[in-house]
Coordinates of C-alpha atoms and ligand atoms in Angstrom, one line a residue:
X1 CA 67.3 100.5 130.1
X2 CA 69.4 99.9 133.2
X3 CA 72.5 100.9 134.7
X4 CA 74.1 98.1 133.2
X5 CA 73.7 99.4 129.6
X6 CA 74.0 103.2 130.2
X7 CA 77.7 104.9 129.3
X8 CA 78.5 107.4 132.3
X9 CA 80.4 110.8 132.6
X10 CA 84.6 111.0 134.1
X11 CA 84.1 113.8 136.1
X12 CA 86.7 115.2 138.9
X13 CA 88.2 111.4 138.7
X14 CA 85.3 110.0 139.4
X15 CA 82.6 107.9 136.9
X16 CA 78.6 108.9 137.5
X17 CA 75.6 108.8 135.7
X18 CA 74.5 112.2 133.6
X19 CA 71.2 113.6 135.6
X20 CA 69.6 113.0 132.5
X21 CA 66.9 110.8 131.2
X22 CA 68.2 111.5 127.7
X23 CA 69.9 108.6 126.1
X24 CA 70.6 107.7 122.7
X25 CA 71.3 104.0 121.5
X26 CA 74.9 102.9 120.7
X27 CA 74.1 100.5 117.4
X28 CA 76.3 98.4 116.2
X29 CA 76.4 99.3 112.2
X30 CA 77.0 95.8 111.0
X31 CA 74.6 93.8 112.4
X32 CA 72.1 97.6 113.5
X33 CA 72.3 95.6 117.3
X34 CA 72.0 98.5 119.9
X35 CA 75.0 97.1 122.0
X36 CA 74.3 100.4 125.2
X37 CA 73.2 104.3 125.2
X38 CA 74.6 106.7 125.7
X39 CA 73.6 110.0 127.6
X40 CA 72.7 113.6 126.0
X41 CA 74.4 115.1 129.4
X42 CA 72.7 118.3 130.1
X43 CA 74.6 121.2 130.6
X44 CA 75.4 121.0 134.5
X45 CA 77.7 118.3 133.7
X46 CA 79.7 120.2 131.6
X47 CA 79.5 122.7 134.5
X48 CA 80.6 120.3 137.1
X49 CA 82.9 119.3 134.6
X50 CA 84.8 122.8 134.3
X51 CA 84.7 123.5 137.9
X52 CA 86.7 120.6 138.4
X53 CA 89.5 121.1 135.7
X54 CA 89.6 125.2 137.1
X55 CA 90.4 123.7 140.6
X56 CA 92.8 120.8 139.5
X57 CA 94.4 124.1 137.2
X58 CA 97.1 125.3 139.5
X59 CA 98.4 122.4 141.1
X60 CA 98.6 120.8 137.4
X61 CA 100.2 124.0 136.0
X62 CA 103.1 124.1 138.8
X63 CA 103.7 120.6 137.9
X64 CA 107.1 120.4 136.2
X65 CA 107.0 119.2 132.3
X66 CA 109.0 116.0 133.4
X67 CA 106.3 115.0 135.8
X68 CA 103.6 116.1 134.1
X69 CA 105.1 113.7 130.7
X70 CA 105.3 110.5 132.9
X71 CA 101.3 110.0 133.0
X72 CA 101.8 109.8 129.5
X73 CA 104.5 107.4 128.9
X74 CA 101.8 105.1 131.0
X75 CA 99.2 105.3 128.7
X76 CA 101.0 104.7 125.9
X77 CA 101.8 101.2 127.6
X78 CA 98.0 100.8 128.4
X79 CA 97.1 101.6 124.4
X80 CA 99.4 99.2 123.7
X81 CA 98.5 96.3 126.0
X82 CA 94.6 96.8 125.5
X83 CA 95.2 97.4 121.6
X84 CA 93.4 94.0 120.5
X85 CA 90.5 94.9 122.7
X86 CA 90.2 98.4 121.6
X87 CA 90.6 98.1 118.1
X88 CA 87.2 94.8 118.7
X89 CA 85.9 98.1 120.6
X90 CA 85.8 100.4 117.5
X91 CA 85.2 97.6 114.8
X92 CA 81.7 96.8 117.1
X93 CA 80.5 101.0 117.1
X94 CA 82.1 102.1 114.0
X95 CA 82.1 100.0 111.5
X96 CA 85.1 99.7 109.9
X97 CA 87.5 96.6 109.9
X98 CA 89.5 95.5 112.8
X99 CA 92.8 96.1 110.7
X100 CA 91.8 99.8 110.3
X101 CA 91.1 99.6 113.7
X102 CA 94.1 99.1 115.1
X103 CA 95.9 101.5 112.3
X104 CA 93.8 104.5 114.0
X105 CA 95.0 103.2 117.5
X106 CA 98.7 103.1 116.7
X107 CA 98.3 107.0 115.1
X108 CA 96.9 107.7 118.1
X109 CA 99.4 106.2 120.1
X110 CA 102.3 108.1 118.1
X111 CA 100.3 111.7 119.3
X112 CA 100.8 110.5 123.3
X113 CA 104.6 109.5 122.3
X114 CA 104.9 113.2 121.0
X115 CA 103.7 114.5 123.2
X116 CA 106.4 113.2 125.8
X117 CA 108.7 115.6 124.1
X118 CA 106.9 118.6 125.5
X119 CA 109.9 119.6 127.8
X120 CA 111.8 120.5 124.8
X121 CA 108.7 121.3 122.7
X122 CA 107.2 124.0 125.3
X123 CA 110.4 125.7 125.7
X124 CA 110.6 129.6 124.8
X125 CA 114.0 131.4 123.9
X126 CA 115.5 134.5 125.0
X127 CA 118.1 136.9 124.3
X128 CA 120.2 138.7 126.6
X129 CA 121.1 142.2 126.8
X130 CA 118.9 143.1 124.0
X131 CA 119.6 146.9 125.2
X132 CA 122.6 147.4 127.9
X133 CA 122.3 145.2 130.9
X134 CA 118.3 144.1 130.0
X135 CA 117.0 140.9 128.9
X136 CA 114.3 139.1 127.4
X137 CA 112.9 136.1 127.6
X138 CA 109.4 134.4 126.2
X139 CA 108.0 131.6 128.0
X140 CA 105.1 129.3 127.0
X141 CA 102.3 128.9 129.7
X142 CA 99.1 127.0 129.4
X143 CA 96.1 128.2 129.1
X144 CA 93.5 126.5 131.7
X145 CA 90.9 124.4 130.6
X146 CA 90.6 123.2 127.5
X147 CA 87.8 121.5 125.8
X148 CA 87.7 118.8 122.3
X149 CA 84.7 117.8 120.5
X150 CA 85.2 115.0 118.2
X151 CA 83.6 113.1 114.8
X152 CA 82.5 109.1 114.4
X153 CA 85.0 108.5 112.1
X154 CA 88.2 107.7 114.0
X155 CA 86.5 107.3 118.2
X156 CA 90.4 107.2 119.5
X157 CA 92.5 108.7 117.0
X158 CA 91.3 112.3 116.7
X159 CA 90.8 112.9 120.5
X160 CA 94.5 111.9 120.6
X161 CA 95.2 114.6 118.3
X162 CA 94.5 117.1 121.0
X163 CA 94.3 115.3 124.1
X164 CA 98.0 114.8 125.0
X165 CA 99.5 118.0 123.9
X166 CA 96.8 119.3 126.0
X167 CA 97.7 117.5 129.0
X168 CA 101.5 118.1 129.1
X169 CA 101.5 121.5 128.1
X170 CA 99.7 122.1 131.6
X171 CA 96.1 122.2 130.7
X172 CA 92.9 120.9 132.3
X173 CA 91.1 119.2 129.4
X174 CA 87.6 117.8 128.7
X175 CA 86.5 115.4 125.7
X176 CA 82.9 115.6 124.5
X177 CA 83.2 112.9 122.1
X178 CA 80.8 111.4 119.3
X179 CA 77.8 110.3 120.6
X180 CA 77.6 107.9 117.8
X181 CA 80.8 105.9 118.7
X182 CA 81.4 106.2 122.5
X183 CA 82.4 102.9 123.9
X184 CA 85.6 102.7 122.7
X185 CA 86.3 106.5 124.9
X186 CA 83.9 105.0 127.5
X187 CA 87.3 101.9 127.6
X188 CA 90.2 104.6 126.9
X189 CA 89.1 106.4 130.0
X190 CA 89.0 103.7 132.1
X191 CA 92.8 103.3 131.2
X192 CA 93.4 107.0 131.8
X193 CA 92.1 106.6 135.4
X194 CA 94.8 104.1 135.9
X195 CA 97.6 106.8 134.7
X196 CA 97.7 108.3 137.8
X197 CA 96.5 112.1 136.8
X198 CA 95.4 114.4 138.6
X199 CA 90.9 114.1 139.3
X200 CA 90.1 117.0 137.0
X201 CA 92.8 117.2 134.6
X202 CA 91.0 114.9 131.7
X203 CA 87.5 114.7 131.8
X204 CA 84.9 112.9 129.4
X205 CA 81.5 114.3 129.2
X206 CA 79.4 112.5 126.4
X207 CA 76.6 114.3 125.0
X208 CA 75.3 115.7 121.6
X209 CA 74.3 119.6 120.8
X210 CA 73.6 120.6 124.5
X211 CA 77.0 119.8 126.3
X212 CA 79.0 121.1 123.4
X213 CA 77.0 125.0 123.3
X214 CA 77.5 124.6 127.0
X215 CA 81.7 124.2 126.3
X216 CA 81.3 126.9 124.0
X217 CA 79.2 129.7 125.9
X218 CA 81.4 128.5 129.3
X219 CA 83.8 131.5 130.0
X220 CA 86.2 129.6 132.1
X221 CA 87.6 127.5 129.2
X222 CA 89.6 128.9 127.2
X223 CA 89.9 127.0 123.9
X224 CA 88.1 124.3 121.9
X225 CA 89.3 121.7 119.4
X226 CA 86.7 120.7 117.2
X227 CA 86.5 117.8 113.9
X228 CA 83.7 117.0 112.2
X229 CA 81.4 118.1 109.3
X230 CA 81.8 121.6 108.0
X231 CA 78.6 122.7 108.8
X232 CA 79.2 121.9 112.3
X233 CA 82.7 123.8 112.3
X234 CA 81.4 126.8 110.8
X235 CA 78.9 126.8 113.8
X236 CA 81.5 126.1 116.4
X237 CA 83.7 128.3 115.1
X238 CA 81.9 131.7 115.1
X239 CA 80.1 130.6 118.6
X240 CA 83.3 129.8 120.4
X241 CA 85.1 132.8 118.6
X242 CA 82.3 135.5 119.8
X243 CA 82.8 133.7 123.8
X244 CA 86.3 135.0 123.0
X245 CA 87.7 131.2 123.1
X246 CA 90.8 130.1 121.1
X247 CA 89.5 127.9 118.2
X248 CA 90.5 125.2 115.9
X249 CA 87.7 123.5 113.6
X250 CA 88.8 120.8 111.2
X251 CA 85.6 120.5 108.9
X252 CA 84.9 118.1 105.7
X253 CA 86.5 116.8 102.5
X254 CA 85.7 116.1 99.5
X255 CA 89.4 114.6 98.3
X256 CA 90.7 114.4 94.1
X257 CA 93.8 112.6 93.1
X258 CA 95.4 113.0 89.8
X259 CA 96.2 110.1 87.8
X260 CA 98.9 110.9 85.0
X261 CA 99.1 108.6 81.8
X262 CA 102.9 107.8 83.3
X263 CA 101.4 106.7 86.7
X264 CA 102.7 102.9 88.0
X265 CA 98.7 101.8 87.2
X266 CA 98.7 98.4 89.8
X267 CA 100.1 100.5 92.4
X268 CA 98.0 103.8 91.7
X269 CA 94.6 101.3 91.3
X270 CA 95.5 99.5 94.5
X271 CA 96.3 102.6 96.7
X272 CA 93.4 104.4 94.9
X273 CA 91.1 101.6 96.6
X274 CA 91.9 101.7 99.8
X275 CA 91.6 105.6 99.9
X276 CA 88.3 105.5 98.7
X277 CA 86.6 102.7 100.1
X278 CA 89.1 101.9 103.0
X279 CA 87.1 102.9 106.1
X280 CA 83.7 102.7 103.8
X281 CA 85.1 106.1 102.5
X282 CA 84.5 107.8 105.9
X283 CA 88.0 108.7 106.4
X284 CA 88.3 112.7 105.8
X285 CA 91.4 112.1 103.8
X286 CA 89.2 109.2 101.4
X287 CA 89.9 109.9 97.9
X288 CA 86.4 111.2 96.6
X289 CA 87.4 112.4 93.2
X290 CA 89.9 110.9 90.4
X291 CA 90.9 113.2 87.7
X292 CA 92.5 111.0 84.9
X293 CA 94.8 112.6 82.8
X294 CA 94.8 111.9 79.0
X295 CA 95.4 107.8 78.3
X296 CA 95.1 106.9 81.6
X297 CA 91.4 107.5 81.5
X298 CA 90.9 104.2 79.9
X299 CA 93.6 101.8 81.8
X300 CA 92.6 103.8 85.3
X301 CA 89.2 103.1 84.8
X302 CA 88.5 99.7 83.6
X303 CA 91.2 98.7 86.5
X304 CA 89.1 100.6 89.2
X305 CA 85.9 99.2 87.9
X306 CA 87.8 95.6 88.7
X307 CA 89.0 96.4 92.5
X308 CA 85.8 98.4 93.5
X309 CA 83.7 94.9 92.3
X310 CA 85.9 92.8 94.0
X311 CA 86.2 93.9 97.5
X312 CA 85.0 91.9 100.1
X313 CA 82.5 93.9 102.1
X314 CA 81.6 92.3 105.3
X315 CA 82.0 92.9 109.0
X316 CA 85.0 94.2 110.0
X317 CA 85.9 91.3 113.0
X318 CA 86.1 88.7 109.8
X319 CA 89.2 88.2 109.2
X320 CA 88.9 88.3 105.0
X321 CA 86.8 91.5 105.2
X322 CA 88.1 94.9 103.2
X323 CA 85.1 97.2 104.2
X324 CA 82.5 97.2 106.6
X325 CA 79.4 99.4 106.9
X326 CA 79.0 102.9 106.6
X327 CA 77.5 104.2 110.3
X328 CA 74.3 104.4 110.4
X329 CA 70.7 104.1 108.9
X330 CA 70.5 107.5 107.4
X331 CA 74.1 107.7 106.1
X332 CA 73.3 104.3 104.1
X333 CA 70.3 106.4 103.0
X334 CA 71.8 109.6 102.3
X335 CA 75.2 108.3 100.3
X336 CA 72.6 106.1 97.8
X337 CA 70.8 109.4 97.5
X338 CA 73.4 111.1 96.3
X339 CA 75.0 108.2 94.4
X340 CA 71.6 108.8 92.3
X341 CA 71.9 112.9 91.9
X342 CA 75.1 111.6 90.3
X343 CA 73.1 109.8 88.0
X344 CA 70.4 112.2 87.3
X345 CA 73.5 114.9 86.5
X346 CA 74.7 113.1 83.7
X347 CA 77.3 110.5 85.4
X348 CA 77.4 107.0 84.7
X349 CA 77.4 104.5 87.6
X350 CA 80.1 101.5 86.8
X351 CA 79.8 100.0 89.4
X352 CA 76.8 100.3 91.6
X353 CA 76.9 99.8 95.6
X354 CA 73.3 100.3 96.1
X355 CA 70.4 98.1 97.7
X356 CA 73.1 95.7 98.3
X357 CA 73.2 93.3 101.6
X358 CA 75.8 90.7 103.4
X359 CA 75.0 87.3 103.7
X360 CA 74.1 86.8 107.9
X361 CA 74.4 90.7 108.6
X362 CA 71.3 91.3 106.1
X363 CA 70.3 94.4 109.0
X364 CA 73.7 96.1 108.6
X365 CA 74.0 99.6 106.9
X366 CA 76.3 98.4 104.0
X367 CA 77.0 100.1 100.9
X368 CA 79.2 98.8 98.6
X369 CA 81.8 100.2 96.2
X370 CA 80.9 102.4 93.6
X371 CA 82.2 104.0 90.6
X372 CA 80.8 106.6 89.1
X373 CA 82.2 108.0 85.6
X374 CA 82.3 111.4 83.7
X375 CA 80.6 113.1 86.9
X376 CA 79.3 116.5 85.9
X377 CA 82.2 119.0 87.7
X378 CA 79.9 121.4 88.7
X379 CA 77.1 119.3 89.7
X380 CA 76.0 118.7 93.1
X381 CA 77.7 114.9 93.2
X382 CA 81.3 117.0 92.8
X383 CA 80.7 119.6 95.3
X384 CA 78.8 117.5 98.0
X385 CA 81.0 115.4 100.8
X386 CA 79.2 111.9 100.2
X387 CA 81.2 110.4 103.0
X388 CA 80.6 107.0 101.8
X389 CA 82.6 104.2 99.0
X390 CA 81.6 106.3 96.3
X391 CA 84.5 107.4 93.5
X392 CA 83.9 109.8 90.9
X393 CA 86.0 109.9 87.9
X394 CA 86.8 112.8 85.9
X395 CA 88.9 113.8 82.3
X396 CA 91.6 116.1 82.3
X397 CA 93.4 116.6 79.3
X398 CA 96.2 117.5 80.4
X399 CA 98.0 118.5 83.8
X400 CA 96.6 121.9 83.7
X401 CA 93.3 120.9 83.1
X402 CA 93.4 118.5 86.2
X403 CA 94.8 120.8 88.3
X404 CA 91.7 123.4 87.4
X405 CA 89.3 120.6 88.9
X406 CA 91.4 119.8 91.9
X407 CA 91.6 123.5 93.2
X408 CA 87.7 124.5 91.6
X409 CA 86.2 123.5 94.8
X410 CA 85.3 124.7 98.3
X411 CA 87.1 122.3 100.8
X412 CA 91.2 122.0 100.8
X413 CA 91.8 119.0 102.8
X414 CA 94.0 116.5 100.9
X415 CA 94.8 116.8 97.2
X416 CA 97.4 113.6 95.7
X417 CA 98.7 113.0 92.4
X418 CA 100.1 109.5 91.1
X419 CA 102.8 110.1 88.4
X420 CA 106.5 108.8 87.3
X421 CA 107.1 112.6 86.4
X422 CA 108.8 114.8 89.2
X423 CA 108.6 117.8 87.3
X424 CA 104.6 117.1 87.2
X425 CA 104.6 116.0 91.0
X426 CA 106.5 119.3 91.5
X427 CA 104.2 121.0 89.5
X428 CA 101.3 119.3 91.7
X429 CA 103.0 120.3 94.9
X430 CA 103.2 123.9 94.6
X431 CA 99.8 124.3 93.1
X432 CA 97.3 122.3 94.6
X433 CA 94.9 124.3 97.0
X434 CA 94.9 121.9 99.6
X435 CA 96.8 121.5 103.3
X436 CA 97.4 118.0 102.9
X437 CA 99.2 116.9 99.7
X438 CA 100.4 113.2 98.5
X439 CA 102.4 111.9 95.6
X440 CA 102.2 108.5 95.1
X441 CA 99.8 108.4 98.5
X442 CA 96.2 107.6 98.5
X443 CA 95.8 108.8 102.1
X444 CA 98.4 111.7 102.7
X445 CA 98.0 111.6 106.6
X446 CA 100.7 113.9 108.3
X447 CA 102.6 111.7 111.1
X448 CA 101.9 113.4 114.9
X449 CA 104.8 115.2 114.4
X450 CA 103.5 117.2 111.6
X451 CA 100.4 119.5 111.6
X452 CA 97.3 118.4 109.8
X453 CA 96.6 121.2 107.7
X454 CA 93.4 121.0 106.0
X455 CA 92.4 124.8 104.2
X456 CA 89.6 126.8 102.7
X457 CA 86.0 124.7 103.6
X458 CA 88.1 122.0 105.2
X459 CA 89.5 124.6 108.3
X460 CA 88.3 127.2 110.1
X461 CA 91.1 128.4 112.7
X462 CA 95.0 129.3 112.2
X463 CA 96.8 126.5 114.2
X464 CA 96.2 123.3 113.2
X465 CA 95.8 119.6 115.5
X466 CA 99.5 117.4 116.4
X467 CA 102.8 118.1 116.8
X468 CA 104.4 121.9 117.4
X469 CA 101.2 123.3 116.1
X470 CA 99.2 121.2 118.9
X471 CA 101.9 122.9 121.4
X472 CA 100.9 126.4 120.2
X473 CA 97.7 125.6 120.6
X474 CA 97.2 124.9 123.8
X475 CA 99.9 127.7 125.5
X476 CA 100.1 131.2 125.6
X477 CA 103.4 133.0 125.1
X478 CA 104.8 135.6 128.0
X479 CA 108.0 137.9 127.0
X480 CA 109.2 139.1 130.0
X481 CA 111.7 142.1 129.6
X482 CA 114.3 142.4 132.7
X483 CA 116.9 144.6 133.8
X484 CA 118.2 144.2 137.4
X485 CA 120.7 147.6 137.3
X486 CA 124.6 146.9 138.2
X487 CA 124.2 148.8 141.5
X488 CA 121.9 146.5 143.2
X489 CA 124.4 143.3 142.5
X490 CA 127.4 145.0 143.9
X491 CA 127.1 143.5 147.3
X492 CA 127.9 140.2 145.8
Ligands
LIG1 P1 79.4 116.0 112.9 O1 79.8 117.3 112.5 O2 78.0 115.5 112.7 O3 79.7 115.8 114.5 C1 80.9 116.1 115.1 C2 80.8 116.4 116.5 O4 80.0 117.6 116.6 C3 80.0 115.4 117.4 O5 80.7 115.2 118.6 C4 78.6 115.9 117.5 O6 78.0 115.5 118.8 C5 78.8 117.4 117.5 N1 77.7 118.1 116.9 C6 77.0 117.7 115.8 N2 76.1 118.6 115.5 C7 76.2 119.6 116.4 C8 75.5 120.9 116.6 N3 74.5 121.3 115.8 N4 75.9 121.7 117.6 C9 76.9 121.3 118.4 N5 77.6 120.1 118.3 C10 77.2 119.3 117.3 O7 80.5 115.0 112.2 P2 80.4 113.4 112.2 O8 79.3 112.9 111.3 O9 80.6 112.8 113.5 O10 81.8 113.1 111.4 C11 82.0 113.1 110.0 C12 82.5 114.5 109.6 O11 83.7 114.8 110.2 C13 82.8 114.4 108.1 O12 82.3 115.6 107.5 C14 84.3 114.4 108.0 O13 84.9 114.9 106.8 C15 84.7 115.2 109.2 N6 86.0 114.9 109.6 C16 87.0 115.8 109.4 C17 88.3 115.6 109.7 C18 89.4 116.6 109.5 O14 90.5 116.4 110.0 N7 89.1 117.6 108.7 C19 88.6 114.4 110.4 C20 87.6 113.4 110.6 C21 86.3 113.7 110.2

């Protein structure tokens, strides 16, 4: 290994090497070619890290909004002039297709362009005279540093959740990304140095389980966004909580979507396969689960037998591909695994995605669509995040039968329904115990301007990542109470 393939550390605007021997390979899931490594950064470098976003603190704080936004309104040009080479970034380390690619950049995008509101997002409200002659007034202020740590799944997207909100309410903030996918950051930083911030006011530390404790037990930052696998968030959660940090923790999914008998069935069967096996099904808003209702158990199921045989799987830079690989080694391992728990429990598979290979990329961690029909409810397939191109079916009889096996499980991130029926999709709506709710969508992502509100297993925290929530998040409110009595202004 030399310098030449080692990923470094933006710290106080400048790039270095972690003081670490500590490097993990960066593999590229399609063709398993380690394309660079990455360092486990110990945790001085989050240290240096944090004393360089507590010194760049004031002078960023005093900033004005306006100026503070037009750092910003750069980077959003950057994204979208380096887009193509971006999106080839995250195809190479994560897998997924360049399409996709470029989907997760331009939602990314939309969280910087947000963002550039925060003059009128940040501002407080007041009243005067609440009692004779006294006012009062509440003002947002950040908090200091600030601190992500992000999930494989979407390498730009997510830390854009958090990052520019971050940023423009006044905060000092340092990404500790995945250290599974961290070239495309690696690239996205190199456009941030170009924005003309501040050194210390966005930081990127790579690194795996010792640079995160090291953001959580640090007591100079003061909150930490976190997305990735429940476990994970649990962990994060109660650590960073005890240190007395502000905490949001998105966590896993395990996603069902309705399918009434009066559903449009091309349109619910083609949305239906691109939430669950767009992205390989690592997207935390994939469709896991479908519930059929009543007669669309036959139509829904012969049709998704049909698009889950037929999509191209391939790498994701060739042009015809649907699906790429799934990340790594072990996930391929782990998603067949459970593929054949399903079986064992009783479900039949309809179309199997196992011990399959592409033709030229015979080294790649593929895994193919797969259906899987009358999976046992309370069997370990239905309750375990497979993270993979897997779909379960289940029988409903009717609405309130499906409904029962949408809201009988632990996570709460996304629940949809396909139906003609308003009164069923209201219905749905209101009763579904989930934060993220479709009708008619296979993937019921919340633009930047709306929260993402995962619940239950799928959240741990109150405010949630984007828009005015993301604003919360990251300041504190003052109330200030004034009175200035009559005699003191009578010399004007
Ligand atoms: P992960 O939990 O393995 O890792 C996420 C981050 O946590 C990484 O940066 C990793 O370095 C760090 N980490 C992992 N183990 C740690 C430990 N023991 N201590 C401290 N830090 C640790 O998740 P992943 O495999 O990268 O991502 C997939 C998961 O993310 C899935 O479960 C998916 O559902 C979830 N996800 C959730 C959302 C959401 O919005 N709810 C969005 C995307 C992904």
């Amino acid at each position: 290994m030399t310098n030449n393939n080692k990923l470094r550390n933006f710290i106080n605007g400048q790039w270095q090497y972690a003081g670490t021997e500590r490097y993990l390979k960066v593999v590229n899931p399609a063709t398993a070619v380690t394309m660079t490594h990455v360092p486990l950064s110990p945790a001085l470098e989050v240290e240096t890290a944090v004393q360089a976003a507590a010194a760049a603190f004031p002078e960023w704080r005093q900033t004005p909004a306006g100026d503070r936004i037009q750092p910003l309104f750069k980077l959003k040009m950057l994204l979208e002039e380096h887009l193509d080479e971006l999106a080839r970034l995250i195809t190479n380390e994560c897998g997924k297709t360049y399409g996709e690619s470029v989907g997760e950049i331009r939602r990314g995008i939309e969280n910087v362009e947000v963002a550039c509101g925060i003059p009128s997002l940040m501002q407080g409200y007041n009243n005067e005279d609440i009692a004779r002659g006294i006012d009062e007034h509440m003002f947002r202020q950040p908090l200091g540093v600030v601190a992500a740590v992000t999930p494989f799944n979407f390498p730009l997207m997510i830390p854009l959740w958090f990052l520019p909100y971050a940023v423009a309410t006044g905060n000092c903030f340092i990404l500790k990304p995945s250290e599974k996918v961290p070239m495309s950051t690696q690239r996205f930083f190199e456009l941030v140095e170009q924005i003309g911030l501040p050194a210390g006011v966005l930081q990127l530390v790579n690194g795996g389980k010792e640079a995160v404790d090291a953001l959580l037990d640090h007591p100079a930052i003061r909150a930490i966004s976190f997305v990735g696998s429940t476990p994970v968030a649990k962990y994060i959660y109660s650590r960073g909580a005890a240190n007395g940090k502000r905490m949001q923790c998105q966590g896993g999914a395990k996603n069902p979507v309705v399918i009434m008998p009066d559903a449009d069935l091309d349109t619910a069967v083609r949305i239906m396969a691109d939430s669950a096996f767009g992205c390989a099904g690592q997207r935390c808003l994939a469709a896991s689960v479908a519930v059929t209702v009543g007669a669309a158990q036959t139509t829904f199921t012969e049709a998704m037998a049909a698009a889950a045989a037929s999509r191209k799987v391939g790498y994701g830079l060739e042009e015809t591909v649907q699906m790429g690989p799934v990340i790594s080694a072990d996930s391929k391992q782990r998603i067949e695994h459970l593929i054949g728990v399903g079986e064992q429990e009783g479900a039949k598979v309809l179309v199997d995605g196992r011990q399959r290979a592409v033709a030229g990329y015979e080294d790649g961690y593929f895994v193919f669509p797969t259906l899987l029909d009358g999976v046992h409810p309370d069997g370990e397939l239905a309750r375990t995040e497979i993270f993979g191109p897997v779909l379960s079916l289940m029988h409903a009889r009717d609405i309130n039968e499906a409904v029962a096996l949408v809201n009988g499980r632990a996570f709460g991130n996304m629940a949809c329904i396909f139906t003609s029926s308003g009164a069923a999709a209201r219905h749905f709506r209101y009763a579904a115990d989930a934060g993220n709710v479709g009708i008619n969508i296979g993937v019921a992502a919340p633009l930047a301007f709306f929260p993402f509100s995962g619940w239950n297993e799928s959240f741990f925290g109150d405010l949630h990542a984007q828009g005015r929530h993301g604003v919360e998040f990251y300041t504190q409110t003052k109330v200030v109470v004034e009175r200035w009595p009559q005699e003191w202004s009578r010399q004007f």
